[in-house]
Amino acid sequence: MSKKTLIALRTSAVAAAALMTALAVQAGEVEVLHYWTSGGEAKAAKALQATLQGKGHTWKDFAVAGGGGDSATTVLKSRVVSGNAPSAAQIKGPSIQEWAQEGVLADMSDVAAANNWDKLLPPVVANVMKYKGKYVAVPVNVHRVNWLWANPEAFKKAGAKVPTTWDEFFVAADKLKAAGIIPVAHGGQNWQDFTTFESIALGVGGPDFYKKALVQLDQTALKSETMTKVLSTFKRVKTYTDKNAPGRDWNLATAMVIRGEAGMQLMGDWAKGEFIAAGKKPGVDFTCVAAPGTAKDFTFNIDSFALFKIKNEANVKAQKDLAAAIMSPDFQEVFNLNKGSIPVRLGADMSKFDDCAKLSAKDFVETAKANTLVPSIAHGMAVSSAAEGAIKDAVSNFWNSDKMTVADAVNKIAAAAKTK
Ligand code: BGC
């Protein structure tokens, strides 16, 4: 071997070693706290995991079961307090600001600037993701909460029509009941009671009432005649649920509609993820319509990941790669096809999505123009977590109590809304 060849070989060996070291430094681990554990949700979470692994990083799954995420939040708090925050956690709405104020979130401005997030996101969404002008969270989707899911077979059997108003809802519910079908599939957990409540508030009271009462927490609106009507309708819906509802998980309630054991469910479009995961086709095996009286309105719920300050350099790189990947068109498509939601990126290609998602995308834009796009209070988008928790408990106590009058409930909810 000539001296020249030897030098060349040595040089390339050194270069290869340097490359290996660089790769080893760059491959990091991302620990992601989420509460996506149902069939459709787990498929969506897997898409996120695959995207990250595709970048050469390791995914450390930190799933805490519990719809709506209350248990996940409790676990997150204890982890952060003990100085052991995960890289990313499913946090949304005003809570992002609350966490940022604690000084524990990482600045993602460089990733945002390099990937044009300001241009790709509607400003109302971007603002929620920023703290003092800097991105600290990244959005994955837009869920619509005000949906009614129905089983067409069950409706046919009962000779009922899928309702578009609350009067029609009760007519259909009576027919389903008479046919031996549980009219309303419900899971008696406080966040599910609250989800039902908010759709009724929107449908019975309209978007202006909703905004005054449940976003601005205006005491006059909270104590109005309209609120009385909302609460009476809410309690009437309960009479169409079954006796096993208390404690039931939301996806088990969806499964009842899938099987035709129940006729309908009021739930956000993560429920569609369950129908899809069960191999069901929209418009054939199940129907999606806006919750009664809300066809021209849209309660939005945007899932996002807040990024925590972490130390290890390789893990920081992995965290930034995750943030960038979440906003990529490919990820937004595959994730949302499974999750039941729609991409949050402006101008996303909807060609692979079903009619429910297409309707959601169209209504998202139209309601934004008409000023009837409202944040979901039940899903952490409208008020502080303290006020949300207190109102949620008051609403759920009313749902569960045989003794509380509507007038008492009005007062309890209005008082809860003052929680700071
Ligand atoms: C979240 C969804 C989740 C649902 C049920 C909502 O608050 O935004 O992503 O699928 O709760 O857990």
GROMACS .gro file of C-alpha atoms and ligand atoms in nm:
model
  432
    1MET     CA    1   0.000   0.000   0.000
    2SER     CA    2   0.144   0.340  -0.096
    3LYS     CA    3   0.193   0.610   0.163
    4LYS     CA    4  -0.063   0.824  -0.021
    5THR     CA    5  -0.331   0.553  -0.006
    6LEU     CA    6  -0.256   0.499   0.361
    7ILE     CA    7  -0.301   0.870   0.437
    8ALA     CA    8  -0.623   0.877   0.234
    9LEU     CA    9  -0.757   0.576   0.421
   10ARG     CA   10  -0.662   0.721   0.756
   11THR     CA   11  -0.825   1.051   0.666
   12SER     CA   12  -1.151   0.886   0.565
   13ALA     CA   13  -1.147   0.672   0.878
   14VAL     CA   14  -1.108   0.988   1.088
   15ALA     CA   15  -1.388   1.155   0.891
   16ALA     CA   16  -1.614   0.853   0.939
   17ALA     CA   17  -1.545   0.849   1.310
   18ALA     CA   18  -1.620   1.220   1.332
   19LEU     CA   19  -1.946   1.164   1.146
   20MET     CA   20  -2.042   0.881   1.380
   21THR     CA   21  -1.974   1.103   1.680
   22ALA     CA   22  -2.179   1.383   1.528
   23LEU     CA   23  -2.470   1.146   1.464
   24ALA     CA   24  -2.445   1.004   1.814
   25VAL     CA   25  -2.457   1.356   1.957
   26GLN     CA   26  -2.752   1.446   1.740
   27ALA     CA   27  -2.963   1.140   1.809
   28GLY     CA   28  -3.156   1.235   2.119
   29GLU     CA   29  -3.451   1.117   2.318
   30VAL     CA   30  -3.785   1.289   2.339
   31GLU     CA   31  -4.017   1.210   2.624
   32VAL     CA   32  -4.370   1.304   2.529
   33LEU     CA   33  -4.654   1.330   2.779
   34HIS     CA   34  -4.997   1.278   2.622
   35TYR     CA   35  -5.335   1.124   2.697
   36TRP     CA   36  -5.408   0.964   2.364
   37THR     CA   37  -5.485   0.607   2.463
   38SER     CA   38  -5.815   0.514   2.289
   39GLY     CA   39  -5.810   0.326   1.954
   40GLY     CA   40  -5.813   0.627   1.721
   41GLU     CA   41  -5.600   0.840   1.953
   42ALA     CA   42  -5.332   0.571   1.988
   43LYS     CA   43  -5.305   0.544   1.609
   44ALA     CA   44  -5.257   0.920   1.587
   45ALA     CA   45  -4.995   0.912   1.865
   46LYS     CA   46  -4.811   0.635   1.678
   47ALA     CA   47  -4.791   0.863   1.374
   48LEU     CA   48  -4.617   1.122   1.589
   49GLN     CA   49  -4.378   0.861   1.725
   50ALA     CA   50  -4.296   0.732   1.375
   51THR     CA   51  -4.229   1.086   1.252
   52LEU     CA   52  -3.981   1.146   1.531
   53GLN     CA   53  -3.813   0.808   1.493
   54GLY     CA   54  -3.781   0.883   1.122
   55LYS     CA   55  -3.545   1.163   1.225
   56GLY     CA   56  -3.323   0.911   1.407
   57HIS     CA   57  -3.435   1.003   1.759
   58THR     CA   58  -3.577   0.786   2.035
   59TRP     CA   59  -3.936   0.824   2.153
   60LYS     CA   60  -4.009   0.777   2.520
   61ASP     CA   61  -4.381   0.736   2.556
   62PHE     CA   62  -4.538   0.901   2.860
   63ALA     CA   63  -4.907   0.825   2.815
   64VAL     CA   64  -5.143   0.898   3.104
   65ALA     CA   65  -5.491   0.759   3.033
   66GLY     CA   66  -5.794   0.974   3.105
   67GLY     CA   67  -6.011   1.155   2.851
   68GLY     CA   68  -5.988   1.534   2.853
   69GLY     CA   69  -5.642   1.513   3.012
   70ASP     CA   70  -5.707   1.596   3.379
   71SER     CA   71  -5.500   1.301   3.505
   72ALA     CA   72  -5.219   1.387   3.262
   73THR     CA   73  -5.209   1.743   3.398
   74THR     CA   74  -5.183   1.619   3.756
   75VAL     CA   75  -4.891   1.391   3.668
   76LEU     CA   76  -4.721   1.667   3.469
   77LYS     CA   77  -4.738   1.907   3.763
   78SER     CA   78  -4.562   1.666   3.994
   79ARG     CA   79  -4.293   1.592   3.735
   80VAL     CA   80  -4.221   1.960   3.672
   81VAL     CA   81  -4.221   2.045   4.043
   82SER     CA   82  -3.962   1.773   4.102
   83GLY     CA   83  -3.741   1.926   3.831
   84ASN     CA   84  -3.792   1.641   3.590
   85ALA     CA   85  -4.005   1.783   3.308
   86PRO     CA   86  -4.065   1.579   2.993
   87SER     CA   87  -3.948   1.732   2.661
   88ALA     CA   88  -4.302   1.790   2.541
   89ALA     CA   89  -4.647   1.773   2.697
   90GLN     CA   90  -4.997   1.798   2.557
   91ILE     CA   91  -5.104   2.137   2.691
   92LYS     CA   92  -5.338   2.381   2.526
   93GLY     CA   93  -5.515   2.715   2.530
   94PRO     CA   94  -5.467   2.958   2.821
   95SER     CA   95  -5.280   2.687   3.017
   96ILE     CA   96  -4.983   2.741   2.785
   97GLN     CA   97  -4.953   3.093   2.924
   98GLU     CA   98  -4.989   2.963   3.280
   99TRP     CA   99  -4.700   2.720   3.230
  100ALA     CA  100  -4.489   2.980   3.049
  101GLN     CA  101  -4.532   3.220   3.342
  102GLU     CA  102  -4.367   2.957   3.562
  103GLY     CA  103  -4.056   2.995   3.344
  104VAL     CA  104  -4.040   2.626   3.255
  105LEU     CA  105  -4.111   2.639   2.880
  106ALA     CA  106  -3.844   2.650   2.610
  107ASP     CA  107  -3.816   2.914   2.339
  108MET     CA  108  -3.885   2.764   1.995
  109SER     CA  109  -3.848   3.091   1.801
  110ASP     CA  110  -3.560   2.957   1.590
  111VAL     CA  111  -3.762   2.654   1.477
  112ALA     CA  112  -4.066   2.874   1.414
  113ALA     CA  113  -3.869   3.125   1.207
  114ALA     CA  114  -3.687   2.858   1.005
  115ASN     CA  115  -4.019   2.690   0.924
  116ASN     CA  116  -4.235   2.997   0.869
  117TRP     CA  117  -4.490   2.925   1.140
  118ASP     CA  118  -4.613   3.284   1.144
  119LYS     CA  119  -4.724   3.247   0.782
  120LEU     CA  120  -4.862   2.894   0.822
  121LEU     CA  121  -5.084   2.950   1.124
  122PRO     CA  122  -5.396   3.162   1.164
  123PRO     CA  123  -5.292   3.452   1.395
  124VAL     CA  124  -5.551   3.355   1.661
  125VAL     CA  125  -5.381   3.016   1.686
  126ALA     CA  126  -5.024   3.150   1.672
  127ASN     CA  127  -5.096   3.391   1.957
  128VAL     CA  128  -5.202   3.108   2.186
  129MET     CA  129  -4.873   2.927   2.114
  130LYS     CA  130  -4.659   3.231   2.199
  131TYR     CA  131  -4.556   3.377   2.530
  132LYS     CA  132  -4.422   3.733   2.518
  133GLY     CA  133  -4.392   3.699   2.140
  134LYS     CA  134  -4.194   3.374   2.147
  135TYR     CA  135  -4.324   3.034   2.045
  136VAL     CA  136  -4.330   2.793   2.342
  137ALA     CA  137  -4.578   2.544   2.197
  138VAL     CA  138  -4.668   2.394   1.862
  139PRO     CA  139  -5.023   2.304   1.744
  140VAL     CA  140  -5.114   1.969   1.589
  141ASN     CA  141  -5.475   2.008   1.484
  142VAL     CA  142  -5.815   2.170   1.506
  143HIS     CA  143  -6.086   1.964   1.673
  144ARG     CA  144  -6.449   2.071   1.646
  145VAL     CA  145  -6.641   1.999   1.963
  146ASN     CA  146  -7.000   2.075   1.862
  147TRP     CA  147  -7.080   1.751   1.681
  148LEU     CA  148  -7.354   1.492   1.710
  149TRP     CA  149  -7.261   1.137   1.606
  150ALA     CA  150  -7.544   0.908   1.502
  151ASN     CA  151  -7.597   0.548   1.397
  152PRO     CA  152  -7.814   0.553   1.080
  153GLU     CA  153  -7.928   0.191   1.127
  154ALA     CA  154  -8.056   0.266   1.475
  155PHE     CA  155  -8.237   0.575   1.347
  156LYS     CA  156  -8.392   0.373   1.065
  157LYS     CA  157  -8.508   0.106   1.305
  158ALA     CA  158  -8.669   0.373   1.525
  159GLY     CA  159  -8.822   0.560   1.230
  160ALA     CA  160  -8.641   0.872   1.355
  161LYS     CA  161  -8.471   1.161   1.178
  162VAL     CA  162  -8.122   1.282   1.274
  163PRO     CA  163  -8.198   1.608   1.459
  164THR     CA  164  -8.079   1.956   1.370
  165THR     CA  165  -8.267   2.143   1.646
  166TRP     CA  166  -8.320   2.066   2.015
  167ASP     CA  167  -8.694   2.010   1.957
  168GLU     CA  168  -8.609   1.751   1.691
  169PHE     CA  169  -8.351   1.601   1.926
  170PHE     CA  170  -8.613   1.513   2.186
  171VAL     CA  171  -8.854   1.380   1.923
  172ALA     CA  172  -8.579   1.150   1.791
  173ALA     CA  173  -8.475   1.052   2.144
  174ASP     CA  174  -8.832   0.942   2.226
  175LYS     CA  175  -8.850   0.733   1.909
  176LEU     CA  176  -8.516   0.565   1.979
  177LYS     CA  177  -8.627   0.489   2.333
  178ALA     CA  178  -8.954   0.339   2.212
  179ALA     CA  179  -8.753   0.114   1.977
  180GLY     CA  180  -8.549  -0.017   2.271
  181ILE     CA  181  -8.234   0.177   2.177
  182ILE     CA  182  -8.046   0.392   2.430
  183PRO     CA  183  -8.104   0.740   2.283
  184VAL     CA  184  -7.789   0.911   2.411
  185ALA     CA  185  -7.454   0.738   2.471
  186HIS     CA  186  -7.288   0.925   2.754
  187GLY     CA  187  -6.992   0.878   2.980
  188GLY     CA  188  -7.059   1.030   3.322
  189GLN     CA  189  -6.725   1.199   3.386
  190ASN     CA  190  -6.716   1.569   3.464
  191TRP     CA  191  -6.543   1.672   3.139
  192GLN     CA  192  -6.796   1.476   2.933
  193ASP     CA  193  -7.089   1.634   3.119
  194PHE     CA  194  -6.922   1.970   3.049
  195THR     CA  195  -6.878   1.885   2.679
  196THR     CA  196  -7.251   1.815   2.651
  197PHE     CA  197  -7.330   2.133   2.844
  198GLU     CA  198  -7.123   2.357   2.617
  199SER     CA  199  -7.288   2.226   2.299
  200ILE     CA  200  -7.630   2.286   2.453
  201ALA     CA  201  -7.526   2.635   2.564
  202LEU     CA  202  -7.421   2.712   2.207
  203GLY     CA  203  -7.727   2.554   2.047
  204VAL     CA  204  -7.986   2.698   2.284
  205GLY     CA  205  -7.820   3.031   2.359
  206GLY     CA  206  -7.637   3.104   2.032
  207PRO     CA  207  -7.277   3.222   1.986
  208ASP     CA  208  -7.322   3.568   2.142
  209PHE     CA  209  -7.462   3.420   2.460
  210TYR     CA  210  -7.189   3.156   2.459
  211LYS     CA  211  -6.916   3.419   2.432
  212LYS     CA  212  -7.062   3.640   2.704
  213ALA     CA  213  -7.134   3.359   2.947
  214LEU     CA  214  -6.857   3.109   2.885
  215VAL     CA  215  -6.567   3.312   2.749
  216GLN     CA  216  -6.607   3.653   2.913
  217LEU     CA  217  -6.772   3.496   3.220
  218ASP     CA  218  -7.018   3.784   3.229
  219GLN     CA  219  -7.231   3.754   3.543
  220THR     CA  220  -7.547   3.894   3.378
  221ALA     CA  221  -7.529   3.636   3.099
  222LEU     CA  222  -7.449   3.360   3.348
  223LYS     CA  223  -7.760   3.449   3.551
  224SER     CA  224  -7.988   3.512   3.253
  225GLU     CA  225  -8.311   3.347   3.149
  226THR     CA  226  -8.112   3.190   2.863
  227MET     CA  227  -7.890   3.010   3.113
  228THR     CA  228  -8.202   2.872   3.282
  229LYS     CA  229  -8.318   2.737   2.947
  230VAL     CA  230  -7.974   2.587   2.877
  231LEU     CA  231  -7.966   2.409   3.212
  232SER     CA  232  -8.321   2.273   3.179
  233THR     CA  233  -8.237   2.135   2.835
  234PHE     CA  234  -7.913   1.988   2.972
  235LYS     CA  235  -8.094   1.805   3.252
  236ARG     CA  236  -8.358   1.682   3.009
  237VAL     CA  237  -8.087   1.524   2.791
  238LYS     CA  238  -7.972   1.324   3.094
  239THR     CA  239  -8.306   1.141   3.107
  240TYR     CA  240  -8.215   0.981   2.772
  241THR     CA  241  -7.885   0.833   2.892
  242ASP     CA  242  -7.858   0.485   3.044
  243LYS     CA  243  -7.807   0.392   3.409
  244ASN     CA  244  -7.455   0.263   3.344
  245ALA     CA  245  -7.333   0.601   3.219
  246PRO     CA  246  -7.157   0.712   3.542
  247GLY     CA  247  -6.781   0.675   3.510
  248ARG     CA  248  -6.791   0.539   3.155
  249ASP     CA  249  -6.502   0.643   2.926
  250TRP     CA  250  -6.599   0.850   2.623
  251ASN     CA  251  -6.469   0.594   2.373
  252LEU     CA  252  -6.686   0.325   2.529
  253ALA     CA  253  -6.984   0.555   2.479
  254THR     CA  254  -6.878   0.595   2.114
  255ALA     CA  255  -6.853   0.216   2.086
  256MET     CA  256  -7.220   0.193   2.189
  257VAL     CA  257  -7.314   0.412   1.892
  258ILE     CA  258  -7.083   0.211   1.665
  259ARG     CA  259  -7.264  -0.110   1.769
  260GLY     CA  260  -7.609   0.048   1.738
  261GLU     CA  261  -7.681  -0.010   2.104
  262ALA     CA  262  -7.717   0.367   2.137
  263GLY     CA  263  -7.847   0.613   1.878
  264MET     CA  264  -7.631   0.921   1.924
  265GLN     CA  265  -7.347   1.087   2.112
  266LEU     CA  266  -7.260   1.453   2.167
  267MET     CA  267  -6.879   1.462   2.147
  268GLY     CA  268  -6.590   1.634   1.971
  269ASP     CA  269  -6.450   1.480   1.655
  270TRP     CA  270  -6.194   1.264   1.834
  271ALA     CA  271  -6.503   1.036   1.839
  272LYS     CA  272  -6.467   1.010   1.461
  273GLY     CA  273  -6.121   0.860   1.520
  274GLU     CA  274  -6.298   0.572   1.699
  275PHE     CA  275  -6.544   0.511   1.415
  276ILE     CA  276  -6.257   0.515   1.164
  277ALA     CA  277  -6.037   0.286   1.378
  278ALA     CA  278  -6.333   0.043   1.390
  279GLY     CA  279  -6.338   0.041   1.007
  280LYS     CA  280  -6.662   0.243   0.980
  281LYS     CA  281  -6.737   0.480   0.692
  282PRO     CA  282  -6.884   0.828   0.741
  283GLY     CA  283  -7.215   0.876   0.561
  284VAL     CA  284  -7.261   0.498   0.550
  285ASP     CA  285  -7.205   0.347   0.895
  286PHE     CA  286  -7.223   0.669   1.091
  287THR     CA  287  -7.348   1.023   1.050
  288CYS     CA  288  -7.178   1.343   1.162
  289VAL     CA  289  -7.391   1.654   1.200
  290ALA     CA  290  -7.340   1.972   1.397
  291ALA     CA  291  -7.489   1.948   1.747
  292PRO     CA  292  -7.853   2.070   1.738
  293GLY     CA  293  -7.884   2.440   1.661
  294THR     CA  294  -7.511   2.490   1.600
  295ALA     CA  295  -7.467   2.430   1.225
  296LYS     CA  296  -7.343   2.787   1.173
  297ASP     CA  297  -7.115   2.784   1.475
  298PHE     CA  298  -6.791   2.612   1.564
  299THR     CA  299  -6.643   2.538   1.907
  300PHE     CA  300  -6.273   2.490   1.848
  301ASN     CA  301  -6.030   2.281   2.048
  302ILE     CA  302  -5.669   2.292   1.934
  303ASP     CA  303  -5.433   2.023   2.060
  304SER     CA  304  -5.079   2.141   2.102
  305PHE     CA  305  -4.752   2.044   2.262
  306ALA     CA  306  -4.571   2.277   2.497
  307LEU     CA  307  -4.195   2.229   2.494
  308PHE     CA  308  -4.017   2.225   2.828
  309LYS     CA  309  -3.669   2.354   2.912
  310ILE     CA  310  -3.434   2.055   2.914
  311LYS     CA  311  -3.056   2.036   2.944
  312ASN     CA  312  -2.905   1.754   2.736
  313GLU     CA  313  -2.789   1.896   2.402
  314ALA     CA  314  -2.890   1.596   2.192
  315ASN     CA  315  -3.233   1.595   2.353
  316VAL     CA  316  -3.276   1.964   2.281
  317LYS     CA  317  -3.199   1.891   1.916
  318ALA     CA  318  -3.452   1.606   1.920
  319GLN     CA  319  -3.711   1.834   2.082
  320LYS     CA  320  -3.664   2.095   1.810
  321ASP     CA  321  -3.686   1.828   1.539
  322LEU     CA  322  -4.012   1.713   1.696
  323ALA     CA  323  -4.151   2.067   1.697
  324ALA     CA  324  -4.055   2.115   1.331
  325ALA     CA  325  -4.198   1.777   1.231
  326ILE     CA  326  -4.534   1.847   1.397
  327MET     CA  327  -4.592   2.139   1.162
  328SER     CA  328  -4.488   1.950   0.847
  329PRO     CA  329  -4.766   1.883   0.590
  330ASP     CA  330  -4.704   1.507   0.591
  331PHE     CA  331  -4.738   1.475   0.965
  332GLN     CA  332  -5.043   1.702   0.983
  333GLU     CA  333  -5.212   1.485   0.722
  334VAL     CA  334  -5.144   1.140   0.864
  335PHE     CA  335  -5.201   1.247   1.224
  336ASN     CA  336  -5.534   1.416   1.157
  337LEU     CA  337  -5.664   1.139   0.930
  338ASN     CA  338  -5.642   0.916   1.238
  339LYS     CA  339  -5.734   1.167   1.505
  340GLY     CA  340  -6.064   1.287   1.354
  341SER     CA  341  -5.950   1.650   1.353
  342ILE     CA  342  -5.828   1.872   1.067
  343PRO     CA  343  -5.479   2.015   1.002
  344VAL     CA  344  -5.410   2.346   1.172
  345ARG     CA  345  -5.184   2.465   0.887
  346LEU     CA  346  -5.349   2.718   0.660
  347GLY     CA  347  -5.418   2.591   0.307
  348ALA     CA  348  -5.365   2.222   0.393
  349ASP     CA  349  -5.451   1.971   0.123
  350MET     CA  350  -5.782   1.810   0.229
  351SER     CA  351  -5.815   1.569  -0.065
  352LYS     CA  352  -5.756   1.256   0.145
  353PHE     CA  353  -6.001   1.362   0.417
  354ASP     CA  354  -6.364   1.248   0.452
  355ASP     CA  355  -6.679   1.460   0.432
  356CYS     CA  356  -6.694   1.525   0.808
  357ALA     CA  357  -6.342   1.671   0.801
  358LYS     CA  358  -6.415   1.868   0.484
  359LEU     CA  359  -6.725   2.017   0.646
  360SER     CA  360  -6.521   2.103   0.953
  361ALA     CA  361  -6.251   2.273   0.741
  362LYS     CA  362  -6.511   2.475   0.551
  363ASP     CA  363  -6.700   2.574   0.867
  364PHE     CA  364  -6.377   2.668   1.046
  365VAL     CA  365  -6.308   2.931   0.780
  366GLU     CA  366  -6.671   3.047   0.746
  367THR     CA  367  -6.740   3.077   1.117
  368ALA     CA  368  -6.417   3.271   1.164
  369LYS     CA  369  -6.547   3.524   0.909
  370ALA     CA  370  -6.896   3.533   1.062
  371ASN     CA  371  -6.760   3.569   1.415
  372THR     CA  372  -6.932   3.250   1.529
  373LEU     CA  373  -6.609   3.059   1.590
  374VAL     CA  374  -6.583   3.017   1.966
  375PRO     CA  375  -6.328   2.853   2.198
  376SER     CA  376  -6.434   2.536   2.378
  377ILE     CA  377  -6.461   2.593   2.753
  378ALA     CA  378  -6.482   2.221   2.825
  379HIS     CA  379  -6.153   2.159   2.645
  380GLY     CA  380  -5.933   2.424   2.794
  381MET     CA  381  -5.955   2.689   2.523
  382ALA     CA  382  -6.169   2.964   2.674
  383VAL     CA  383  -6.086   3.059   3.033
  384SER     CA  384  -5.820   3.006   3.301
  385SER     CA  385  -5.776   2.651   3.423
  386ALA     CA  386  -5.898   2.757   3.770
  387ALA     CA  387  -6.227   2.901   3.642
  388GLU     CA  388  -6.273   2.613   3.401
  389GLY     CA  389  -6.227   2.355   3.677
  390ALA     CA  390  -6.472   2.528   3.911
  391ILE     CA  391  -6.744   2.571   3.646
  392LYS     CA  392  -6.693   2.214   3.527
  393ASP     CA  393  -6.750   2.083   3.880
  394ALA     CA  394  -7.062   2.296   3.929
  395VAL     CA  395  -7.207   2.179   3.596
  396SER     CA  396  -7.128   1.817   3.674
  397ASN     CA  397  -7.274   1.840   4.027
  398PHE     CA  398  -7.597   1.966   3.877
  399TRP     CA  399  -7.600   1.683   3.619
  400ASN     CA  400  -7.551   1.427   3.896
  401SER     CA  401  -7.777   1.569   4.164
  402ASP     CA  402  -8.138   1.468   4.207
  403LYS     CA  403  -8.200   1.760   4.439
  404MET     CA  404  -8.032   2.067   4.289
  405THR     CA  405  -8.282   2.299   4.118
  406VAL     CA  406  -8.205   2.486   3.798
  407ALA     CA  407  -8.207   2.812   3.998
  408ASP     CA  408  -7.950   2.670   4.243
  409ALA     CA  409  -7.734   2.554   3.953
  410VAL     CA  410  -7.745   2.898   3.791
  411ASN     CA  411  -7.615   3.053   4.114
  412LYS     CA  412  -7.348   2.788   4.168
  413ILE     CA  413  -7.216   2.819   3.814
  414ALA     CA  414  -7.213   3.200   3.830
  415ALA     CA  415  -7.023   3.184   4.161
  416ALA     CA  416  -6.778   2.928   4.021
  417ALA     CA  417  -6.706   3.160   3.727
  418LYS     CA  418  -6.551   3.409   3.972
  419THR     CA  419  -6.275   3.162   4.063
  420LYS     CA  420  -5.932   3.311   3.999
  421BGC     C1  421  -5.839   1.649   2.349
  421BGC     C2  422  -5.840   1.540   2.245
  421BGC     C3  423  -5.871   1.408   2.312
  421BGC     C4  424  -5.999   1.418   2.393
  421BGC     C5  425  -6.033   1.292   2.468
  421BGC     C6  426  -5.967   1.648   2.428
  421BGC     O1  427  -5.962   1.746   2.529
  421BGC     O2  428  -5.825   1.774   2.288
  421BGC     O3  429  -5.717   1.533   2.178
  421BGC     O4  430  -5.882   1.309   2.213
  421BGC     O5  431  -5.987   1.522   2.490
  421BGC     O6  432  -5.932   1.257   2.555
   0.00000   0.00000   0.00000
